[in-house]
Short mmCIF file of C-alpha atoms in Angstrom, two decimals:
data_model
loop_
_atom_site.label_atom_id
_atom_site.label_comp_id
_atom_site.label_asym_id
_atom_site.label_seq_id
_atom_site.Cartn_x
_atom_site.Cartn_y
_atom_site.Cartn_z
CA MET A 114 -34.18 14.75 23.71
CA THR A 115 -36.86 13.89 21.17
CA ASP A 116 -37.07 13.86 17.38
CA ARG A 117 -38.34 17.44 17.72
CA HIS A 118 -34.78 18.35 18.78
CA TRP A 119 -32.93 15.76 16.68
CA ARG A 120 -34.18 16.83 13.27
CA PRO A 121 -33.42 20.56 13.46
CA GLY A 122 -30.13 19.73 15.14
CA MET A 123 -29.18 17.49 12.22
CA VAL A 124 -30.19 20.18 9.73
CA VAL A 125 -27.89 22.68 11.44
CA ILE A 126 -25.02 20.18 11.57
CA LEU A 127 -25.35 19.28 7.88
CA LEU A 128 -25.52 22.94 6.89
CA ILE A 129 -22.33 23.63 8.86
CA ALA A 130 -20.65 20.59 7.32
CA ALA A 131 -21.60 21.68 3.82
CA ALA A 132 -20.46 25.27 4.45
CA VAL A 133 -17.07 24.14 5.77
CA ARG A 134 -16.46 21.83 2.83
CA LEU A 135 -17.66 24.20 0.15
CA SER A 136 -15.55 26.99 1.62
CA TYR A 137 -12.53 24.68 1.59
CA VAL A 138 -13.11 23.73 -2.05
CA VAL A 139 -13.86 27.23 -3.30
CA PHE A 140 -11.46 29.37 -1.28
CA VAL A 141 -8.57 27.03 -0.42
CA VAL A 142 -8.25 24.25 -2.98
CA GLY A 143 -9.85 26.25 -5.79
CA ASP A 144 -8.50 25.37 -9.21
CA ASP A 145 -5.30 23.72 -7.97
CA LEU A 146 -4.03 20.96 -10.23
CA ALA A 147 -4.74 17.38 -9.24
CA ALA A 148 -1.90 15.70 -7.35
CA GLY A 149 -1.02 12.19 -6.24
CA ASP A 150 -3.71 9.54 -6.68
CA ALA A 151 -6.24 12.23 -7.56
CA ILE A 152 -4.61 12.46 -11.01
CA TYR A 153 -5.66 8.89 -11.75
CA TYR A 154 -9.11 9.05 -10.15
CA SER A 155 -10.03 12.26 -11.96
CA ALA A 156 -8.72 11.13 -15.34
CA GLN A 157 -10.30 7.68 -14.99
CA ALA A 158 -13.66 9.31 -14.25
CA ASP A 159 -13.25 11.43 -17.40
CA THR A 160 -12.50 8.28 -19.41
CA ILE A 161 -15.61 6.53 -18.07
CA ALA A 162 -17.76 9.58 -18.81
CA ALA A 163 -16.42 9.65 -22.36
CA GLY A 164 -17.46 6.03 -22.89
CA GLY A 165 -14.02 4.47 -22.54
CA GLY A 166 -14.88 2.39 -19.49
CA PHE A 167 -11.97 1.29 -17.32
CA SER A 168 -9.33 1.65 -20.00
CA HIS A 169 -6.25 3.43 -18.72
CA PRO A 170 -6.61 7.21 -19.12
CA PHE A 171 -2.93 7.63 -20.08
CA GLU A 172 -2.06 4.34 -21.76
CA ASP A 173 -3.80 2.07 -24.25
CA GLU A 174 -4.50 -0.85 -21.91
CA PRO A 175 -7.06 -2.05 -19.34
CA ALA A 176 -6.81 -0.28 -15.99
CA ALA A 177 -7.21 -1.39 -12.40
CA ASP A 178 -4.72 0.92 -10.71
CA HIS A 179 -7.24 1.44 -7.91
CA PRO A 180 -10.61 -0.06 -6.97
CA PRO A 181 -13.41 1.29 -9.19
CA MET A 182 -15.88 2.92 -6.79
CA THR A 183 -14.32 6.39 -6.54
CA ALA A 184 -13.95 6.85 -10.29
CA LEU A 185 -17.52 5.62 -10.82
CA LEU A 186 -18.82 8.17 -8.31
CA LEU A 187 -16.92 10.96 -10.06
CA ALA A 188 -17.95 9.99 -13.59
CA PRO A 189 -21.44 11.61 -13.66
CA VAL A 190 -20.00 15.08 -13.01
CA SER A 191 -17.20 14.52 -15.52
CA VAL A 192 -19.45 14.69 -18.58
CA GLY A 193 -18.86 17.57 -20.95
CA ALA A 194 -16.00 19.61 -22.29
CA GLY A 195 -13.23 21.20 -20.31
CA ASP A 196 -11.65 20.16 -17.03
CA PRO A 197 -14.29 18.81 -14.63
CA LEU A 198 -11.91 18.67 -11.63
CA PHE A 199 -13.69 21.50 -9.81
CA GLU A 200 -17.06 19.77 -10.23
CA GLN A 201 -15.50 16.54 -8.97
CA ARG A 202 -14.29 18.38 -5.87
CA LEU A 203 -17.75 19.80 -5.29
CA LEU A 204 -19.18 16.30 -5.49
CA MET A 205 -16.67 15.11 -2.91
CA ALA A 206 -17.76 17.98 -0.64
CA ALA A 207 -21.34 16.74 -0.96
CA ILE A 208 -20.30 13.14 -0.18
CA GLY A 209 -18.29 14.44 2.77
CA THR A 210 -21.43 16.13 4.07
CA LEU A 211 -23.28 12.83 3.78
CA ALA A 212 -20.44 11.20 5.71
CA VAL A 213 -21.05 13.66 8.55
CA GLY A 214 -24.70 12.61 8.57
CA ALA A 215 -23.69 8.93 8.66
CA ILE A 216 -21.34 9.56 11.58
CA ALA A 217 -24.18 11.32 13.41
CA LEU A 218 -26.36 8.23 12.89
CA LEU A 219 -23.52 6.06 14.18
CA GLY A 220 -23.27 8.35 17.20
CA ARG A 221 -27.01 8.10 17.77
CA GLU A 222 -26.68 4.32 17.89
CA ILE A 223 -23.95 4.65 20.54
CA GLY A 224 -25.12 7.62 22.60
CA GLY A 225 -28.75 8.28 21.76
CA ARG A 226 -30.00 11.40 20.02
CA ARG A 227 -27.84 13.69 22.10
CA GLY A 228 -24.78 11.59 21.38
CA GLY A 229 -25.60 11.59 17.69
CA LEU A 230 -25.63 15.38 17.59
CA ILE A 231 -22.35 15.48 19.52
CA ALA A 232 -20.68 13.11 17.04
CA GLY A 233 -22.20 14.89 14.04
CA GLY A 234 -21.14 18.31 15.31
CA ILE A 235 -17.55 17.16 15.80
CA ALA A 236 -17.48 15.45 12.39
CA ALA A 237 -18.78 18.61 10.70
CA VAL A 238 -15.73 20.65 11.69
CA TYR A 239 -13.05 18.00 12.29
CA PRO A 240 -10.10 18.84 9.97
CA GLY A 241 -9.11 15.20 9.49
CA LEU A 242 -12.34 14.72 7.54
CA TRP A 243 -12.79 17.90 5.52
CA ILE A 244 -9.11 18.00 4.50
CA ASN A 245 -9.93 15.09 2.15
CA ASP A 246 -13.21 16.52 0.86
CA GLY A 247 -11.56 18.89 -1.59
CA LEU A 248 -9.69 16.08 -3.34
CA ALA A 249 -10.83 13.67 -6.06
CA MET A 250 -9.64 10.70 -4.02
CA SER A 251 -11.06 7.66 -2.24
CA GLU A 252 -10.89 8.95 1.35
CA THR A 253 -14.22 10.79 1.29
CA PRO A 254 -16.39 7.85 0.12
CA THR A 255 -14.35 5.67 2.50
CA ALA A 256 -15.45 7.84 5.43
CA LEU A 257 -19.11 7.58 4.38
CA LEU A 258 -19.01 3.81 3.89
CA THR A 259 -17.01 3.19 7.06
CA ALA A 260 -19.57 5.02 9.17
CA LEU A 261 -22.41 3.07 7.56
CA VAL A 262 -20.59 -0.26 7.95
CA LEU A 263 -19.93 0.39 11.65
CA LEU A 264 -23.54 1.44 12.22
CA VAL A 265 -24.98 -1.62 10.50
CA ALA A 266 -22.41 -3.94 12.14
CA ILE A 267 -23.56 -2.80 15.60
CA ARG A 268 -27.18 -3.44 14.72
CA TRP A 269 -26.41 -6.71 12.90
CA ARG A 270 -24.73 -8.10 16.00
CA ARG A 271 -27.99 -7.43 17.89
CA ASP A 272 -30.21 -8.98 15.20
CA GLN A 273 -31.53 -5.52 14.31
CA ALA A 274 -30.06 -5.33 10.79
CA PRO A 275 -29.91 -7.97 8.03
CA GLY A 276 -26.63 -9.62 7.12
CA TRP A 277 -27.15 -8.94 3.42
CA LEU A 278 -27.10 -5.19 4.09
CA LEU A 279 -23.80 -5.45 5.94
CA GLY A 280 -22.46 -7.57 3.08
CA ILE A 281 -23.47 -5.01 0.45
CA LEU A 282 -21.87 -2.15 2.36
CA GLY A 283 -18.76 -4.24 3.02
CA GLY A 284 -18.44 -5.09 -0.66
CA LEU A 285 -18.76 -1.43 -1.63
CA LEU A 286 -16.12 -0.56 0.97
CA VAL A 287 -13.70 -3.07 -0.58
CA LEU A 288 -14.43 -1.60 -4.02
CA THR A 289 -13.40 1.77 -2.57
CA ARG A 290 -10.34 0.76 -0.51
CA ALA A 291 -9.30 -2.85 -1.11
CA GLU A 292 -7.39 -3.20 2.16
CA LEU A 293 -10.54 -2.52 4.16
CA GLY A 294 -11.59 -6.09 3.53
CA LEU A 295 -9.52 -6.56 6.70
CA LEU A 296 -11.96 -4.27 8.51
CA MET A 297 -14.87 -6.47 7.49
CA ALA A 298 -13.03 -9.53 8.75
CA ALA A 299 -12.28 -7.79 12.05
CA LEU A 300 -15.94 -6.81 12.43
CA VAL A 301 -17.61 -10.16 11.77
CA LEU A 302 -15.18 -13.01 12.49
CA PRO A 303 -14.58 -12.49 16.26
CA TRP A 304 -18.34 -12.35 16.78
CA GLY A 305 -18.64 -15.99 15.68
CA LEU A 306 -16.26 -17.35 18.35
CA SER A 307 -18.75 -17.45 21.20
CA GLY A 308 -22.37 -18.25 21.92
CA ALA A 309 -24.51 -20.25 19.51
CA TRP A 310 -21.61 -20.58 17.13
CA LEU A 311 -23.37 -22.56 14.39
CA ASP A 312 -26.03 -19.91 13.93
CA ARG A 313 -23.39 -17.20 14.04
CA VAL A 314 -21.27 -18.98 11.44
CA ARG A 315 -24.30 -19.09 9.14
CA ARG A 316 -24.88 -15.37 9.61
CA ILE A 317 -21.21 -14.60 9.00
CA ALA A 318 -21.29 -16.75 5.86
CA LEU A 319 -24.25 -14.71 4.55
CA VAL A 320 -22.34 -11.45 5.06
CA ALA A 321 -19.26 -12.87 3.35
CA LEU A 322 -21.24 -14.31 0.44
CA VAL A 323 -23.07 -11.06 -0.28
CA ALA A 324 -19.83 -9.05 -0.04
CA VAL A 325 -18.14 -11.45 -2.48
CA LEU A 326 -21.07 -11.15 -4.89
CA VAL A 327 -20.80 -7.36 -4.80
CA VAL A 328 -17.08 -7.47 -5.61
CA ALA A 329 -17.31 -10.40 -8.04
CA PRO A 330 -18.24 -8.53 -11.27
CA TRP A 331 -15.14 -6.35 -10.93
CA THR A 332 -12.94 -9.33 -10.09
CA VAL A 333 -14.25 -11.37 -13.03
CA ARG A 334 -13.59 -8.42 -15.33
CA ASN A 335 -10.00 -8.25 -14.07
CA LEU A 336 -9.45 -12.01 -14.46
CA ILE A 337 -10.56 -11.73 -18.08
CA ARG A 338 -8.58 -8.59 -18.94
CA PHE A 339 -5.23 -9.28 -17.25
CA GLU A 340 -2.57 -11.95 -17.60
CA GLU A 341 -2.07 -12.43 -13.84
CA PRO A 342 -4.91 -12.79 -11.30
CA VAL A 343 -6.21 -9.43 -10.01
CA ALA A 344 -8.87 -9.49 -7.30
CA VAL A 345 -9.48 -5.76 -6.78
CA SER A 346 -6.56 -3.62 -7.99
CA THR A 347 -3.03 -3.80 -9.32
CA ASN A 348 -1.78 -1.17 -6.90
CA ASP A 349 -0.53 -3.61 -4.27
CA GLY A 350 2.70 -4.34 -6.12
CA LEU A 351 3.75 -0.71 -6.46
CA THR A 352 2.74 -0.06 -2.84
CA LEU A 353 4.89 -2.91 -1.57
CA VAL A 354 7.95 -2.18 -3.67
CA GLY A 355 7.87 1.51 -2.73
CA ALA A 356 7.63 0.61 0.95
CA ASN A 357 10.40 -1.99 0.90
CA CYS A 358 13.53 -0.44 -0.52
CA ASP A 359 16.61 1.39 0.77
CA PRO A 360 15.04 4.87 1.12
CA SER A 361 12.04 3.54 3.10
CA TYR A 362 14.25 1.33 5.29
CA PHE A 363 17.18 3.64 5.96
CA ASP A 364 16.27 7.25 5.10
CA ALA A 365 12.62 8.24 5.70
CA VAL A 366 12.05 5.02 7.62
CA GLY A 367 8.51 3.67 7.35
CA PHE A 368 7.45 5.85 4.42
CA TRP A 369 7.04 5.10 0.68
CA TYR A 370 9.03 6.04 -2.42
CA LEU A 371 7.70 5.99 -5.98
CA GLN A 372 11.25 5.97 -7.30
CA CYS A 373 11.74 2.45 -5.94
CA GLY A 374 9.41 1.22 -8.67
CA LEU A 375 11.71 2.47 -11.44
CA PRO A 376 12.41 1.22 -14.01
CA GLU A 377 8.97 -0.33 -14.44
CA PRO A 378 8.99 -4.03 -15.40
CA ALA A 379 7.56 -5.12 -18.75
CA GLY A 380 4.05 -6.48 -19.18
CA ASP A 381 0.49 -5.43 -18.47
CA GLN A 382 -0.54 -3.99 -15.10
CA SER A 383 -1.02 -7.39 -13.50
CA GLU A 384 2.40 -8.61 -14.61
CA VAL A 385 4.05 -5.41 -13.44
CA SER A 386 2.34 -5.72 -10.06
CA ALA A 387 3.41 -9.36 -9.72
CA ALA A 388 7.03 -8.43 -10.51
CA TYR A 389 6.91 -5.62 -7.95
CA ARG A 390 5.54 -7.99 -5.28
CA GLU A 391 8.33 -10.47 -5.94
CA GLN A 392 10.92 -7.69 -5.77
CA ALA A 393 9.47 -6.37 -2.50
CA LEU A 394 9.35 -9.80 -0.85
CA GLU A 395 12.92 -10.48 -1.90
CA TYR A 396 14.02 -7.18 -0.37
CA VAL A 397 12.23 -7.97 2.90
CA GLY A 398 13.92 -11.37 3.02
CA ASP A 399 17.32 -9.73 2.61
CA HIS A 400 16.67 -7.15 5.38
CA LEU A 401 14.82 -9.08 8.07
CA ASP A 402 16.90 -7.38 10.76
CA ARG A 403 15.38 -4.02 9.78
CA VAL A 404 11.75 -5.18 9.63
CA PRO A 405 10.86 -4.57 13.33
CA THR A 406 12.25 -1.02 13.21
CA VAL A 407 10.52 -0.24 9.93
CA ALA A 408 7.21 -1.72 11.14
CA ALA A 409 7.33 0.39 14.32
CA ALA A 410 8.09 3.51 12.27
CA ARG A 411 5.15 2.81 9.97
CA ALA A 412 2.78 2.51 12.92
CA ALA A 413 4.22 5.65 14.51
CA ARG A 414 3.69 7.61 11.28
CA VAL A 415 0.11 6.52 10.77
CA TRP A 416 -0.80 7.48 14.36
CA SER A 417 1.12 10.79 14.13
CA VAL A 418 3.48 10.22 17.02
CA TRP A 419 6.71 10.46 14.99
CA GLU A 420 7.99 12.63 12.14
CA THR A 421 4.83 14.72 12.30
CA ASP A 422 6.33 17.82 10.71
CA ALA A 423 7.64 15.78 7.81
CA MET A 424 4.24 14.16 7.27
CA THR A 425 2.39 17.47 7.15
CA TYR A 426 4.94 18.64 4.58
CA LEU A 427 4.66 15.46 2.50
CA ASN A 428 0.87 15.78 2.50
CA ARG A 429 1.30 18.56 -0.04
CA GLY A 430 2.22 15.91 -2.60
CA GLU A 431 -1.39 14.70 -2.56
CA GLY A 432 -2.93 18.17 -2.79
CA ARG A 433 -3.47 18.92 0.91
CA PRO A 434 -2.21 22.39 1.86
CA GLN A 435 0.30 22.19 4.71
CA PRO A 436 -1.65 24.54 7.05
CA ALA A 437 -4.70 22.30 6.69
CA SER A 438 -2.53 19.26 7.44
CA VAL A 439 -1.25 20.95 10.60
CA MET A 440 -4.85 21.61 11.66
CA ALA A 441 -5.68 17.95 11.01
CA LEU A 442 -2.68 16.90 13.11
CA TYR A 443 -3.72 19.02 16.09
CA GLY A 444 -7.31 17.87 15.66
CA TRP A 445 -6.18 14.25 15.86
CA TRP A 446 -4.09 14.94 18.96
CA LEU A 447 -7.22 16.34 20.62
CA LEU A 448 -9.49 13.58 19.36
CA ALA A 449 -7.30 10.59 20.25
CA PRO A 450 -7.22 10.90 24.07
CA ALA A 451 -10.91 11.85 24.19
CA ALA A 452 -11.73 8.80 22.06
CA ALA A 453 -9.62 6.55 24.30
CA ALA A 454 -11.56 7.71 27.36
CA SER A 455 -14.84 7.25 25.50
CA LEU A 456 -13.92 3.72 24.44
CA TRP A 457 -13.11 2.87 28.04
CA SER A 458 -16.50 4.21 29.09
CA ILE A 459 -18.19 2.14 26.38
CA HIS A 460 -16.29 -0.93 27.58
CA ARG A 461 -17.42 -0.39 31.18
CA ARG A 462 -21.03 -0.17 30.04
CA ARG A 463 -20.78 -3.23 27.80
CA GLY A 464 -21.30 -1.19 24.66
CA PRO A 465 -20.23 -2.04 21.09
CA LEU A 466 -16.53 -1.84 21.89
CA LEU A 467 -15.28 -4.49 19.46
CA VAL A 468 -16.95 -2.78 16.51
CA LEU A 469 -15.36 0.56 17.35
CA VAL A 470 -11.93 -0.92 18.06
CA ALA A 471 -11.86 -2.91 14.78
CA PRO A 472 -10.88 0.13 12.65
CA PHE A 473 -7.93 0.88 14.95
CA VAL A 474 -6.68 -2.68 14.59
CA THR A 475 -7.18 -2.61 10.83
CA VAL A 476 -5.36 0.69 10.38
CA THR A 477 -2.38 -0.55 12.38
CA ILE A 478 -2.14 -3.80 10.41
CA VAL A 479 -2.40 -1.99 7.07
CA ALA A 480 0.30 0.50 8.05
CA VAL A 481 2.67 -2.17 9.36
CA LEU A 482 2.28 -4.23 6.19
CA THR A 483 2.58 -1.28 3.79
CA TYR A 484 3.70 2.15 5.02
CA GLY A 485 2.66 4.90 7.37
CA ILE A 486 0.73 7.98 6.27
CA PRO A 487 -1.99 9.84 8.21
CA ARG A 488 -4.72 9.38 5.59
CA PHE A 489 -4.62 5.62 6.21
CA ARG A 490 -6.08 6.13 9.71
CA LEU A 491 -9.32 7.66 8.40
CA PRO A 492 -11.50 4.64 9.37
CA ALA A 493 -10.19 4.89 12.93
CA GLU A 494 -10.98 8.61 13.03
CA VAL A 495 -14.56 7.87 12.00
CA ALA A 496 -14.81 5.31 14.82
CA ALA A 497 -13.16 7.71 17.28
CA ILE A 498 -15.69 10.47 16.56
CA GLY A 499 -18.50 7.95 16.85
CA ALA A 500 -17.16 6.84 20.24
CA LEU A 501 -17.41 10.40 21.57
CA ALA A 502 -21.17 10.03 21.28
CA VAL A 503 -21.04 8.21 24.62
CA LEU A 504 -20.99 11.72 26.11
CA GLY A 505 -24.67 11.78 25.21
CA ARG A 506 -25.21 9.18 27.93
CA ILE A 507 -24.23 11.68 30.64
CA ARG A 508 -27.19 13.47 32.17
CA VAL A 509 -27.65 15.77 35.13
CA ARG A 510 -29.76 13.81 37.64
CA HIS A 511 -32.90 15.92 37.46
CA ARG A 512 -32.93 16.18 33.65
CA HIS A 513 -33.63 12.61 32.49
CA SER A 514 -35.30 12.62 29.11
CA SER A 515 -38.77 11.16 28.89
CA ASN A 516 -37.67 9.41 25.71
CA ASP A 517 -34.36 7.99 27.00
CA GLU A 518 -34.91 5.88 30.11
CA VAL A 519 -31.71 5.40 32.04
CA SER A 520 -30.99 2.07 33.66
CA GLY A 521 -28.13 0.92 35.89
CA ASP A 522 -27.01 4.47 36.65
CA GLU A 523 -23.85 5.36 38.49
CA GLU A 524 -23.54 8.67 40.30
CA VAL A 525 -20.31 10.54 39.74
CA GLY A 526 -20.08 14.01 41.22
CA GLY A 527 -23.84 14.52 41.14
CA VAL A 528 -24.14 13.33 37.54
CA ALA A 529 -26.07 10.20 36.55
CA ILE A 530 -24.31 8.10 33.93
CA GLY A 531 -26.23 5.25 32.38
CA THR A 532 -27.23 3.48 29.21
CA THR A 533 -30.42 3.85 27.28
CA THR A 534 -32.63 0.84 27.91
CA GLY A 535 -32.43 -1.64 25.05
CA ASP A 536 -29.78 0.24 23.08
CA TRP A 537 -26.85 -2.00 23.98
CA SER A 538 -26.69 -5.73 24.44
#
């Protein structure tokens, strides 16, 4: 396969991706009211567009309920009178289409041009992606940035991409979903444990420094505005207290309850968050015997192997129609075993396994420490679709591409399976 095939193939994939997402926004989500976190993101974008900056859209105080990137992306289409929610959803559909393109590029890095088109084609129609693209929430830009971070991380490990670029993308990812700083750590730190470790430590330090510099202006702003230290957002306290209370330990085990944060403590957002954290840690200390069960339930929920019907129902609370959530559930059940087989194939061929496994590890840790909900596994779904690009490495023996030399082939049932020369180290 040559660029003569790649370019029109990508055009078709992006057109399909855009059509799916626009149809979802126009005909399914439509003019539904914002729900869940989308209420804050949409209103915060309106406040920014009106010149109010990151002041709270509903209260007269500084705001850092969530990291700033999503609201900043939504702000340009929030200018003007009326309710811009529909325009915000259209923008998310466009960003979701870009995410499909980024996943195709990730797939090309793993499986050549053919693999890139396979990954892009799956991403274009995969329900677990487009179900978020009709919402004014952080999942859509997270998918785009995750794909780019994984792509650059693979190339950075092979000295084919600069560390500063990985640092910039990693910083933007943290400013979109704060907990994905763990993903950056999982991508770069293990790489420094072998080989010429001093040189690797220097390269890791460059990535970390650039990422910190990207996040620093927002952190400095928070340190100035709030009474208690706030690195990225004040949402951690409410997350922890809602995940560590009687309903989440004994009723819907492993889930999260907003009611556990009531009544709200006094103080600004940072003081409220600090009080919530203290309350949550005290509850955990008083219920240590329940922690293993709750942690297992959280992991089971995020990977959709337990309480799946309940989770598709609860998804409605964030604006996802239940039929679409059911489609996303079945899509994940199809994707997961195929991705597992693909990761095993990548491992056998000494491909970029650690990079693709890092999102799975991160998602599990985040769920165990907070609570389980399917949208938290989005980074792993991006990696899983990218892993399927290894199918592009499978060629019928007499149809080797002139542009993709195959080395070290194995013959399995008359099919040659190999790796593109120079693609993997």
